[in-house]
Amino acid sequence: MSVILSLAFSGIALGAIYFLAASGLSLIYGLMDILNFAHGMFMTLGAYAGWDVASHLPISWGGVWLLVVEIVVSIVGGALAAAITELVLIRPLYGRPLAQVLVTIGLDLAVVALLLGGFGSNSLTLPVPLWTIEASRFGKVILPHADFIAIVAGLIVVVVLEWFLRRTRYGITIRAGVENREMVSALGIDVGRAFTLVFVIGGAMAGLAGLLYSVVFSGDLVSPLQGDSLLIFAFIVVVIGGLGSIRGSAVAGLIVGLVQDFANYYLGTHSGLAEFGNLSVVLLLAVVLEWRPRGLFGRTL
Amino acid sequence: MKSARVGLIVGACATLLAIVLPFIGLHIPWILPGVVDVVNSTGTLDVLALCFVFAGVALGYDVMFGYTGLLSLGVVMHFAAGVYVFDIALTDWHWPVFSALLLTAAVALFLGLVVGAVSLRVSGIAFTMVTLAFAQAFYFLIEDNPHGLTGGDDGLSLLSNRLPAFLSGAVSNTRNLYWVALGFLVVTGVVVWVVTESSTGHVFVAIRDNEQRVEVLGLRPFGFKLAAYTVSSLIASGGGVVYVLLIGTAVPSAVATTTLTLSIVIMVVLGGAASRWGAVAGGILYIYLQQYLVKVAAEPTFASLPAVLRVPLSQPQFLLGALFILFVLFVPGGLAGALLRIRLARARHKTIETTSS
């Protein structure tokens, strides 16, 4: 029982990170019809920004503030990368969705190569406060602190994002645009500004996801390829949840995180099945699409 | 009509030149990708052979992407299937070459039909993502080393004692391997030409332009899309077989990653999608630049450059990614599109001249 609870807990933490990565992708696709390959790069850049700033801080910064600074820097870094991407590369290509997808592919390859050249292919170690490596024991259940951070971050983002999309003017414009972009621009609302905004929001969440993935799941290591491997799972979450749906991303993120975590634990130990956790996610995708081609919460494609 | 004939003549000349190239011992400084500046040096022939393999794979991919409008990101799975099935049959099971080829063809056909049929249940972006997920699953499978067949991350070297003597990896056979790769490209070119000129090929284009219209005309797009997918994946698997003959080893990080899929997309777009020779030119240009830039980065004078320049310039993938972005932004239609625009501009210029005089 205690094993199951521990697994569920880390599965939810993984799901929270998938949600952070996938909801931005889903919003960008919903509003702009762009499959954003640069999202993986936003995640990687967020993690590298956090690493870069944290490794320049004096050693005395060991406590909670270190983590807070890293989180803020990763969010800002991801948002900045996304804003530049949208303004410089996506904007000139409005009305050519395929070209926009292609540009994000080229950008992802180029930036990852640049990071490989600049920092080498070896992973870098992110300095973190000691207590994030520790775990608490509740009865027989051991819960790592890092998982808490991911879950809390996921919850905060869900609440803030829902509030933003439902209660603010810009949020309502974005939701309306996802629903019917032509109608929104016909009503004289500047959709272009909403485009930049979803990129910034998506980039911010991606940067945070990249950093948290390092802290929670890869032992505080940062590597140039981490975003791209996370991106594929984020794509799967988006498709399972339904393109354009935030709620779908949240639910699908949790499902995928839990399935992957449990499959890895129970089947991954058998020889020749080490990657079964990852394979199970792809199987899940195939099953969901056979059953509901538009995903769990999807609108018409 | 006239341009088609010119194209055929240029293509035939290029093929002839490529066939006799290994006999040309010309010394050309700077531009060759091999270490020695001689046209028929081993290094240069190796790179050219690799160019031909990926030009063929890119051309096959163009049937699905350029002609039918299906942005699949699973092409690398079919490529890797060709690499690994052939390699496993020869190396792990010690099969004779002919049986290994038959098995590879059967698996390639099966994978193309099944994965194609499942992925094509969804369309648009969802199709792209599903194919990507399949390719990633395949990567995990290879990496997992099931039953010790694939060698996992370390890869699986091709056991050459089963190969006929004229192909078995040794340096003296570079020429033969080069011709095999060229043969693959030529056969692919003919197949793609026949397919896209056929009535089925015209339905592919019609589906790309307007799928609903095809449906209204009483044709079922699914079968045609599956056909396009299968042709592409068969060609990709064939390219995989030639690749493993050429390189002599199969490593998942080299033959099965998403990065390779994206490179193939880039080749097609660089050259110009749905333009017949565009994908070939793009594939050759991409691999040539990739290998050439590695050679340049290894030059001793290169190390003396300041880090701001040296780091980006030593990463071929960075330069190719940047070049690709510039092409997408400023050269729509790739090389083929650019050539077409130049030709049109010249034709217009001519008509103006004749009408004014």
XYZ file of C-alpha atoms in Angstrom:
658
model
C 0.000 0.000 0.000
C 2.737 2.422 0.971
C 4.466 1.702 -2.328
C 1.303 2.484 -4.234
C 0.872 5.776 -2.388
C 4.472 6.782 -3.020
C 4.109 5.908 -6.688
C 0.858 7.814 -6.965
C 2.517 10.814 -5.391
C 5.470 10.880 -7.767
C 3.117 10.120 -10.675
C 1.092 13.208 -9.794
C 4.296 15.248 -9.586
C 5.287 14.036 -13.052
C 1.761 14.810 -14.241
C 2.074 18.356 -12.896
C 5.212 18.902 -14.974
C 3.535 17.431 -18.057
C 0.635 19.793 -17.469
C 2.977 22.801 -17.315
C 4.599 21.808 -20.589
C 1.424 20.719 -22.376
C -0.990 23.511 -21.479
C 1.168 26.108 -23.228
C 1.474 23.925 -26.311
C -2.248 23.381 -26.269
C -3.061 27.094 -25.979
C -0.626 27.988 -28.761
C -2.087 25.322 -31.008
C -5.641 26.239 -30.087
C -5.199 29.908 -30.865
C -2.667 29.915 -33.686
C -2.728 26.401 -35.224
C 1.014 26.117 -34.595
C 2.593 22.903 -33.444
C 5.360 24.564 -31.490
C 8.541 22.504 -31.657
C 10.458 25.303 -29.989
C 8.613 24.485 -26.779
C 11.267 21.910 -25.929
C 13.883 24.605 -26.347
C 11.936 26.955 -24.047
C 12.050 24.232 -21.387
C 15.764 23.659 -21.826
C 16.497 27.387 -21.813
C 14.459 27.844 -18.627
C 16.518 25.190 -16.880
C 19.808 26.620 -18.207
C 18.826 30.149 -17.173
C 18.125 28.868 -13.660
C 21.451 27.029 -13.618
C 23.376 30.007 -14.939
C 22.056 32.498 -12.386
C 22.195 30.053 -9.473
C 25.806 29.119 -10.167
C 26.777 32.802 -10.070
C 25.171 33.389 -6.690
C 27.405 33.377 -3.594
C 27.565 30.054 -1.707
C 25.799 31.620 1.273
C 22.561 31.531 -0.739
C 21.744 27.990 0.278
C 18.195 28.219 1.538
C 14.752 28.499 0.082
C 15.676 31.712 -1.704
C 18.024 29.852 -3.979
C 15.142 27.779 -5.289
C 12.875 30.822 -5.509
C 15.488 32.680 -7.568
C 15.927 29.667 -9.867
C 12.190 29.339 -10.379
C 11.726 33.036 -11.125
C 14.694 33.073 -13.512
C 13.453 29.975 -15.353
C 10.007 31.514 -15.790
C 11.440 34.796 -17.037
C 13.926 32.994 -19.282
C 11.260 30.824 -20.884
C 8.909 33.788 -21.343
C 11.664 35.915 -22.888
C 12.718 33.179 -25.315
C 9.087 32.706 -26.319
C 8.472 36.435 -26.785
C 11.514 36.795 -29.036
C 10.525 33.695 -31.006
C 7.025 34.986 -31.594
C 7.993 38.545 -32.504
C 10.985 37.749 -34.722
C 10.150 34.429 -36.363
C 6.444 33.659 -36.054
C 5.043 37.134 -36.715
C 6.445 37.520 -40.258
C 4.820 34.200 -41.162
C 1.215 34.835 -40.103
C -1.146 33.047 -42.440
C 1.408 30.347 -43.290
C 0.911 27.750 -40.524
C 3.186 25.118 -42.086
C 6.034 27.621 -42.418
C 5.534 28.573 -38.767
C 5.856 24.945 -37.675
C 8.971 24.563 -39.833
C 10.554 27.678 -38.347
C 10.080 26.321 -34.825
C 11.697 23.038 -35.934
C 14.753 24.879 -37.280
C 14.946 27.028 -34.164
C 14.818 24.029 -31.855
C 17.619 22.251 -33.735
C 19.772 25.386 -33.905
C 19.444 26.372 -30.248
C 19.988 22.845 -28.937
C 23.149 22.647 -31.075
C 24.275 25.995 -29.686
C 23.797 24.766 -26.111
C 25.691 21.580 -26.966
C 28.535 23.679 -28.343
C 28.530 26.162 -25.487
C 28.040 23.904 -22.484
C 29.049 20.491 -23.833
C 26.886 17.393 -23.977
C 27.526 16.468 -20.347
C 24.882 17.346 -17.806
C 25.455 20.286 -15.486
C 24.533 20.165 -11.809
C 21.975 22.655 -10.608
C 22.708 23.947 -7.094
C 19.623 23.360 -4.950
C 18.750 23.795 -1.265
C 19.443 20.618 0.669
C 15.880 19.971 1.737
C 14.711 19.476 -1.857
C 16.836 16.331 -1.962
C 15.410 15.052 1.323
C 12.114 13.276 1.864
C 9.492 13.190 4.601
C 8.058 10.047 6.085
C 4.335 9.814 6.809
C 3.828 6.492 8.548
C 5.305 4.053 6.065
C 4.989 6.343 3.074
C 8.085 8.239 1.972
C 7.372 11.415 0.025
C 10.296 13.322 -1.543
C 10.143 17.086 -1.029
C 10.923 17.759 -4.668
C 7.619 16.121 -5.627
C 5.795 18.570 -3.352
C 7.373 21.486 -5.184
C 6.167 20.195 -8.561
C 2.656 19.507 -7.285
C 2.333 22.892 -5.564
C 3.677 24.659 -8.654
C 1.215 22.748 -10.847
C -1.715 23.643 -8.584
C -0.784 27.324 -8.450
C -0.468 27.474 -12.240
C -3.826 25.718 -12.775
C -5.588 28.171 -10.475
C -3.888 31.284 -11.869
C -4.337 30.177 -15.478
C -8.030 29.379 -14.996
C -8.538 32.730 -13.271
C -6.678 34.543 -16.031
C -8.549 32.829 -18.846
C -11.997 33.225 -17.243
C -11.871 36.548 -15.441
C -9.541 38.911 -17.296
C -10.117 40.711 -20.543
C -7.050 39.262 -22.242
C -7.863 35.797 -21.005
C -11.362 35.968 -22.415
C -9.964 37.213 -25.742
C -7.646 34.196 -25.840
C -10.448 31.764 -25.056
C -12.660 33.344 -27.656
C -9.807 33.161 -30.152
C -9.312 29.462 -29.467
C -13.021 28.977 -30.061
C -13.274 31.029 -33.247
C -10.391 33.218 -34.338
C -12.068 34.757 -37.406
C -15.031 35.944 -35.354
C -12.777 37.598 -32.785
C -10.838 39.561 -35.385
C -14.062 40.403 -37.194
C -15.217 42.067 -33.964
C -12.245 44.402 -34.205
C -10.127 42.829 -31.460
C -6.384 42.713 -32.061
C -5.687 38.962 -32.151
C -1.996 39.582 -32.893
C -1.470 40.792 -29.351
C -3.151 37.659 -28.034
C -0.733 35.583 -30.152
C 2.280 37.147 -28.457
C 0.602 36.761 -25.090
C -0.052 33.009 -25.429
C 3.523 32.523 -26.520
C 4.781 34.394 -23.449
C 2.476 32.462 -21.119
C 3.367 29.162 -22.761
C 7.081 29.984 -22.657
C 6.900 30.944 -18.973
C 5.203 27.660 -18.086
C 7.659 25.742 -20.264
C 10.654 27.382 -18.573
C 9.235 26.422 -15.178
C 8.548 22.878 -16.389
C 12.133 22.540 -17.626
C 13.601 23.632 -14.306
C 11.234 21.511 -12.222
C 11.963 18.474 -14.383
C 15.647 18.862 -13.517
C 14.931 19.294 -9.804
C 12.308 16.575 -9.455
C 13.199 13.859 -11.943
C 16.735 14.100 -13.206
C 18.634 14.531 -9.949
C 19.274 18.280 -10.361
C 20.990 17.740 -13.702
C 20.531 20.082 -16.629
C 21.260 18.856 -20.170
C 20.783 20.334 -23.653
C 18.459 17.535 -24.766
C 16.149 17.389 -21.757
C 13.549 19.695 -23.256
C 13.241 17.704 -26.457
C 12.630 14.420 -24.662
C 10.075 16.113 -22.415
C 8.473 17.706 -25.473
C 7.457 14.372 -26.970
C 5.562 13.423 -23.827
C 4.031 16.888 -23.739
C 2.791 16.346 -27.312
C 1.259 13.037 -26.271
C -0.450 14.712 -23.302
C -1.827 17.422 -25.579
C -3.263 14.893 -28.034
C -4.753 12.696 -25.303
C -6.250 15.716 -23.531
C -7.613 17.246 -26.712
C -5.971 20.074 -28.635
C -6.792 23.511 -27.280
C -8.172 22.366 -23.944
C -6.426 23.388 -20.693
C -8.581 21.107 -18.613
C -7.775 18.274 -21.009
C -4.053 18.937 -20.571
C -4.414 18.818 -16.791
C -6.356 15.543 -16.761
C -4.229 13.915 -19.458
C -1.033 15.085 -17.751
C -2.075 13.330 -14.557
C -3.125 10.155 -16.377
C 0.090 9.987 -18.396
C 2.247 10.745 -15.344
C 0.570 8.041 -13.277
C 0.580 5.407 -16.029
C 4.245 6.035 -16.768
C 5.231 5.942 -13.116
C 3.363 2.734 -12.290
C 4.428 0.960 -15.493
C 8.052 1.881 -14.852
C 7.924 0.530 -11.319
C 6.074 -2.721 -11.923
C 7.356 -3.635 -15.388
C 10.557 -1.654 -15.845
C 12.536 -3.970 -13.578
C 12.076 -6.929 -15.941
C 14.908 -7.299 -18.407
C 14.051 -6.005 -21.852
C 11.228 -3.894 -20.467
C 13.307 -1.059 -19.025
C 11.584 1.428 -21.279
C 8.137 -0.006 -20.781
C 6.973 3.052 -18.830
C 7.660 5.161 -21.905
C 6.174 2.591 -24.293
C 3.024 2.340 -22.166
C 2.381 6.038 -22.744
C 2.475 5.540 -26.501
C 0.117 2.561 -26.177
C -2.193 4.733 -24.079
C -2.164 7.330 -26.854
C -3.089 4.706 -29.465
C -5.934 3.386 -27.287
C -7.350 6.844 -26.562
C -7.230 7.810 -30.234
C -8.983 4.606 -31.297
C -11.698 5.388 -28.787
C -11.895 9.174 -29.117
C -9.938 10.543 -32.082
C -10.298 14.095 -30.744
C -8.847 13.344 -27.335
C -10.631 13.433 -23.998
C -11.751 17.061 -24.045
C -11.106 17.893 -27.685
C -12.950 20.126 -30.044
C -13.263 19.457 -33.766
C -9.894 19.360 -35.441
C 6.615 20.058 -71.739
C 9.939 21.542 -72.758
C 11.069 22.012 -69.159
C 10.250 18.346 -68.421
C 12.575 17.291 -71.263
C 15.321 19.621 -70.055
C 14.883 18.184 -66.557
C 15.191 14.644 -67.877
C 18.373 15.501 -69.800
C 19.935 17.272 -66.803
C 18.991 14.339 -64.561
C 20.486 11.803 -66.987
C 23.704 13.819 -67.292
C 23.996 14.167 -63.517
C 23.479 10.416 -63.105
C 26.124 9.619 -65.743
C 28.580 11.987 -64.077
C 27.849 10.380 -60.705
C 28.441 6.902 -62.166
C 31.884 7.751 -63.576
C 32.881 9.964 -60.636
C 34.933 7.261 -58.847
C 37.288 7.212 -61.865
C 37.930 10.951 -61.788
C 41.111 11.646 -59.846
C 40.783 15.409 -60.142
C 42.426 17.582 -57.494
C 40.011 20.269 -56.273
C 41.020 22.384 -53.262
C 38.689 23.638 -50.493
C 35.235 22.406 -51.414
C 35.475 18.606 -51.075
C 34.113 17.066 -47.863
C 36.835 14.387 -47.624
C 40.203 14.956 -45.911
C 42.117 14.634 -49.190
C 41.304 17.191 -51.884
C 40.837 14.573 -54.598
C 37.437 13.857 -56.135
C 37.640 10.056 -55.961
C 39.262 9.876 -52.525
C 37.661 7.458 -50.079
C 36.486 10.234 -47.761
C 34.700 12.154 -50.490
C 33.095 9.046 -52.006
C 31.846 7.998 -48.542
C 30.217 11.369 -47.981
C 28.688 11.377 -51.460
C 27.273 7.890 -50.887
C 25.686 9.105 -47.641
C 24.323 12.102 -49.571
C 22.663 9.728 -52.067
C 21.096 7.608 -49.305
C 19.472 10.574 -47.597
C 18.561 12.212 -50.906
C 16.619 9.013 -51.695
C 14.967 8.904 -48.270
C 14.061 12.599 -48.563
C 12.616 12.019 -52.036
C 10.514 9.136 -50.707
C 9.376 11.287 -47.802
C 8.349 13.968 -50.274
C 5.731 11.603 -51.754
C 3.938 11.734 -48.409
C 4.828 15.269 -47.274
C 5.081 17.340 -50.435
C 2.696 15.512 -52.762
C 0.048 14.236 -50.339
C 0.371 16.927 -47.676
C 0.882 14.552 -44.753
C 3.374 15.936 -42.225
C 4.498 12.630 -40.735
C 7.272 12.705 -38.175
C 7.569 8.933 -38.090
C 9.739 8.470 -41.167
C 12.795 7.727 -39.059
C 11.069 4.678 -37.602
C 10.837 3.117 -41.054
C 14.411 4.082 -41.807
C 15.599 2.530 -38.526
C 13.463 -0.558 -39.189
C 15.369 -1.095 -42.442
C 18.684 -0.581 -40.668
C 17.952 -2.882 -37.755
C 15.979 -5.718 -39.360
C 18.666 -6.194 -42.007
C 21.440 -5.867 -39.429
C 19.789 -8.288 -36.967
C 19.076 -10.893 -39.657
C 22.702 -10.846 -40.825
C 24.530 -10.304 -37.550
C 22.423 -12.000 -34.864
C 20.849 -14.772 -36.929
C 23.556 -15.247 -39.594
C 21.009 -15.328 -42.403
C 22.142 -15.174 -46.018
C 21.882 -11.722 -47.596
C 18.990 -12.559 -49.887
C 16.767 -13.885 -47.070
C 17.714 -10.916 -44.910
C 16.619 -8.570 -47.693
C 13.328 -10.438 -48.118
C 12.641 -10.283 -44.383
C 13.466 -6.567 -44.297
C 11.118 -5.903 -47.197
C 8.318 -7.882 -45.523
C 8.753 -6.108 -42.181
C 8.991 -2.735 -43.917
C 5.740 -3.364 -45.800
C 3.983 -4.608 -42.662
C 5.143 -1.640 -40.554
C 4.211 0.850 -43.250
C 0.697 -0.544 -43.634
C -0.055 -1.043 -39.921
C 1.475 2.135 -38.507
C 0.094 4.081 -41.454
C -3.410 2.699 -40.954
C -3.421 3.447 -37.217
C -1.940 6.952 -37.574
C -4.214 7.915 -40.458
C -7.264 7.461 -38.258
C -6.572 11.004 -37.187
C -5.646 13.886 -39.459
C -3.811 17.185 -39.416
C -1.635 17.979 -36.446
C -2.861 14.956 -34.468
C -1.496 12.714 -37.255
C 1.868 14.453 -36.956
C 1.974 13.884 -33.222
C 0.861 10.243 -33.406
C 3.556 9.404 -35.954
C 6.072 11.188 -33.752
C 4.951 9.126 -30.763
C 5.270 5.873 -32.733
C 8.786 6.785 -33.829
C 9.735 7.595 -30.261
C 8.298 4.286 -29.044
C 10.386 2.516 -31.673
C 13.451 4.364 -30.435
C 12.758 3.208 -26.869
C 12.291 -0.344 -28.136
C 15.675 -0.370 -29.875
C 17.363 1.254 -26.902
C 15.885 -1.387 -24.620
C 17.838 -4.138 -26.390
C 15.037 -6.769 -26.406
C 16.479 -10.321 -26.198
C 19.917 -8.815 -26.749
C 19.068 -8.299 -30.433
C 19.765 -4.619 -31.009
C 22.725 -4.003 -28.719
C 20.917 -1.105 -27.016
C 22.733 2.209 -26.848
C 26.032 0.662 -27.931
C 24.557 -0.323 -31.268
C 25.004 -3.382 -33.437
C 27.930 -3.669 -35.849
C 27.106 -5.341 -39.126
C 28.786 -8.748 -39.339
C 30.346 -8.589 -42.759
C 31.295 -12.236 -43.368
C 27.802 -12.929 -44.711
C 28.062 -10.150 -47.265
C 29.324 -10.771 -50.789
C 33.030 -9.943 -51.071
C 32.507 -6.834 -53.175
C 30.503 -5.135 -50.414
C 32.130 -6.289 -47.208
C 33.099 -3.004 -45.628
C 36.810 -2.890 -46.532
C 38.252 0.349 -47.840
C 38.789 -1.054 -51.331
C 35.031 -1.464 -51.635
C 34.173 2.210 -51.104
C 33.555 2.480 -54.831
C 31.107 -0.432 -54.888
C 29.213 0.901 -51.894
C 29.107 4.289 -53.592
C 27.479 2.694 -56.660
C 25.008 0.816 -54.477
C 23.961 4.094 -52.843
C 23.715 5.766 -56.240
C 21.659 2.829 -57.492
C 19.291 3.241 -54.557
C 18.832 6.915 -55.374
C 18.245 6.254 -59.081
C 15.719 3.474 -58.398
C 13.956 5.703 -55.862
C 13.898 8.516 -58.386
C 12.286 6.290 -61.019
C 9.745 4.872 -58.537
C 8.758 8.318 -57.286
C 8.529 9.606 -60.848
C 6.263 6.727 -61.893
C 4.095 7.047 -58.758
C 3.634 10.809 -58.969
C 2.941 10.714 -62.719
C 0.329 7.981 -62.310
C -3.361 8.677 -61.765
C -2.912 7.596 -58.139
C -0.229 10.236 -57.791
C -2.609 12.873 -59.100
C -5.119 11.858 -56.440
C -2.336 12.392 -53.835
C -1.988 15.991 -54.965
C -5.757 16.440 -55.041
C -5.946 15.221 -51.435
C -3.265 17.706 -50.428
C -5.100 20.563 -52.095
C -8.597 19.689 -50.923
C -9.445 16.419 -49.262
C -13.186 17.073 -49.125
C -13.345 17.587 -52.859
C -11.741 14.193 -53.420
C -14.325 12.634 -51.141
C -17.167 14.365 -52.945
C -15.802 12.996 -56.214
C -16.430 9.526 -54.820
C -12.886 8.471 -53.912
C -11.907 7.342 -50.434
C -8.864 9.415 -49.394
C -7.846 6.915 -46.698
C -6.617 4.290 -49.176
C -4.612 6.839 -51.145
C -3.077 8.348 -48.043
C -2.152 4.881 -46.831
C -0.578 4.165 -50.223
C 1.491 7.361 -50.030
C 2.519 6.542 -46.476
C 3.530 2.997 -47.413
C 5.536 4.033 -50.485
C 7.422 6.559 -48.368
C 8.111 4.108 -45.584
C 9.265 1.373 -47.976
C 11.747 3.779 -49.550
C 12.890 4.865 -46.078
C 13.479 1.234 -45.080
C 15.402 0.634 -48.298
C 17.533 3.651 -47.455
C 18.123 2.113 -44.033
C 19.522 -1.068 -45.590
C 21.924 0.899 -47.798
C 22.867 3.076 -44.828
C 23.901 0.127 -42.675
C 25.887 -1.369 -45.565
C 27.670 1.943 -45.904
C 28.280 2.815 -42.253
C 28.666 -0.766 -41.043
C 26.981 -0.219 -37.701
C 23.567 0.704 -36.298
C 23.356 3.042 -33.310
C 19.966 4.287 -32.066
C 21.210 7.850 -31.500
C 22.292 8.029 -35.163
C 19.446 6.284 -36.974
C 16.301 6.545 -34.838
C 16.106 9.974 -33.196
C 13.536 12.686 -33.766
C 16.423 14.934 -34.765
C 16.995 12.747 -37.817
C 13.296 12.952 -38.733
C 13.441 16.713 -38.480
C 16.605 16.717 -40.630
C 14.732 14.813 -43.338
C 11.896 17.353 -43.203
C 14.498 20.105 -43.484
C 16.108 18.453 -46.536
C 12.781 18.371 -48.368
C 11.884 21.951 -47.485
C 15.376 23.278 -48.314
C 15.209 21.730 -51.763
C 11.546 22.469 -52.324
C 8.644 20.144 -51.574
C 6.695 18.387 -54.344
C 9.154 19.415 -57.031
C 10.744 16.021 -57.861
C 14.409 17.096 -57.850
C 14.039 19.504 -54.926
C 14.126 16.805 -52.266
C 17.152 15.182 -53.917
C 19.041 18.470 -54.068
C 18.038 19.283 -50.489
C 19.187 15.891 -49.199
C 22.542 16.110 -50.971
C 23.082 19.719 -49.877
C 22.172 18.978 -46.251
C 24.446 15.960 -45.807
C 27.257 17.598 -47.778
C 27.137 20.734 -45.607
C 26.864 18.677 -42.434
C 29.977 16.662 -43.260
C 31.862 19.571 -44.788
C 31.283 21.783 -41.743
C 32.636 19.029 -39.490
C 35.777 18.987 -41.641
C 36.108 22.773 -41.454
C 35.640 22.771 -37.677
C 38.500 20.276 -37.372
C 40.988 22.576 -39.165
C 43.819 23.732 -36.867
C 43.320 27.429 -37.755
C 39.754 27.082 -36.565
C 40.822 26.618 -32.936
C 42.361 30.093 -32.874
C 39.017 31.805 -33.468
C 37.416 33.583 -30.484
C 34.829 31.449 -28.650
C 31.907 33.642 -29.760
C 32.579 32.572 -33.347
C 34.115 29.161 -32.771
C 31.308 27.644 -30.715
C 28.425 28.324 -33.132
C 30.541 27.587 -36.213
C 31.692 24.233 -34.837
C 28.086 23.033 -34.614
C 26.861 22.000 -38.093
C 23.396 21.503 -36.715
C 23.291 25.120 -35.568
C 24.353 26.430 -38.970
C 21.939 24.119 -40.798
C 19.077 25.076 -38.458
C 19.816 28.763 -38.996
C 20.089 28.295 -42.775
C 16.782 26.465 -42.705
C 15.071 29.289 -40.791
C 16.379 31.807 -43.334
C 15.070 29.635 -46.179
C 11.610 29.340 -44.608
C 11.483 33.102 -44.028
C 12.931 34.351 -47.298
C 12.969 31.555 -49.895
C 9.502 29.990 -49.959
C 9.510 26.852 -52.097
C 13.195 26.180 -51.364
C 15.789 25.789 -54.118
C 13.183 24.584 -56.619
C 10.953 27.566 -55.851
C 13.841 29.990 -56.247
C 14.822 28.498 -59.615
C 11.227 28.671 -60.796
C 10.990 32.340 -59.818
C 14.217 33.153 -61.653
C 12.929 31.361 -64.759
C 9.580 33.130 -64.623
C 11.244 36.508 -64.171
C 13.489 35.826 -67.165
C 10.533 34.681 -69.278
C 8.610 37.818 -68.367
C 11.647 39.917 -69.188
C 11.847 38.231 -72.590
C 8.177 38.801 -73.412
C 8.509 42.467 -72.473
C 11.535 42.746 -74.742
C 9.813 41.081 -77.694
C 6.619 43.100 -77.320
C 8.467 46.402 -77.009
C 10.746 45.889 -80.007
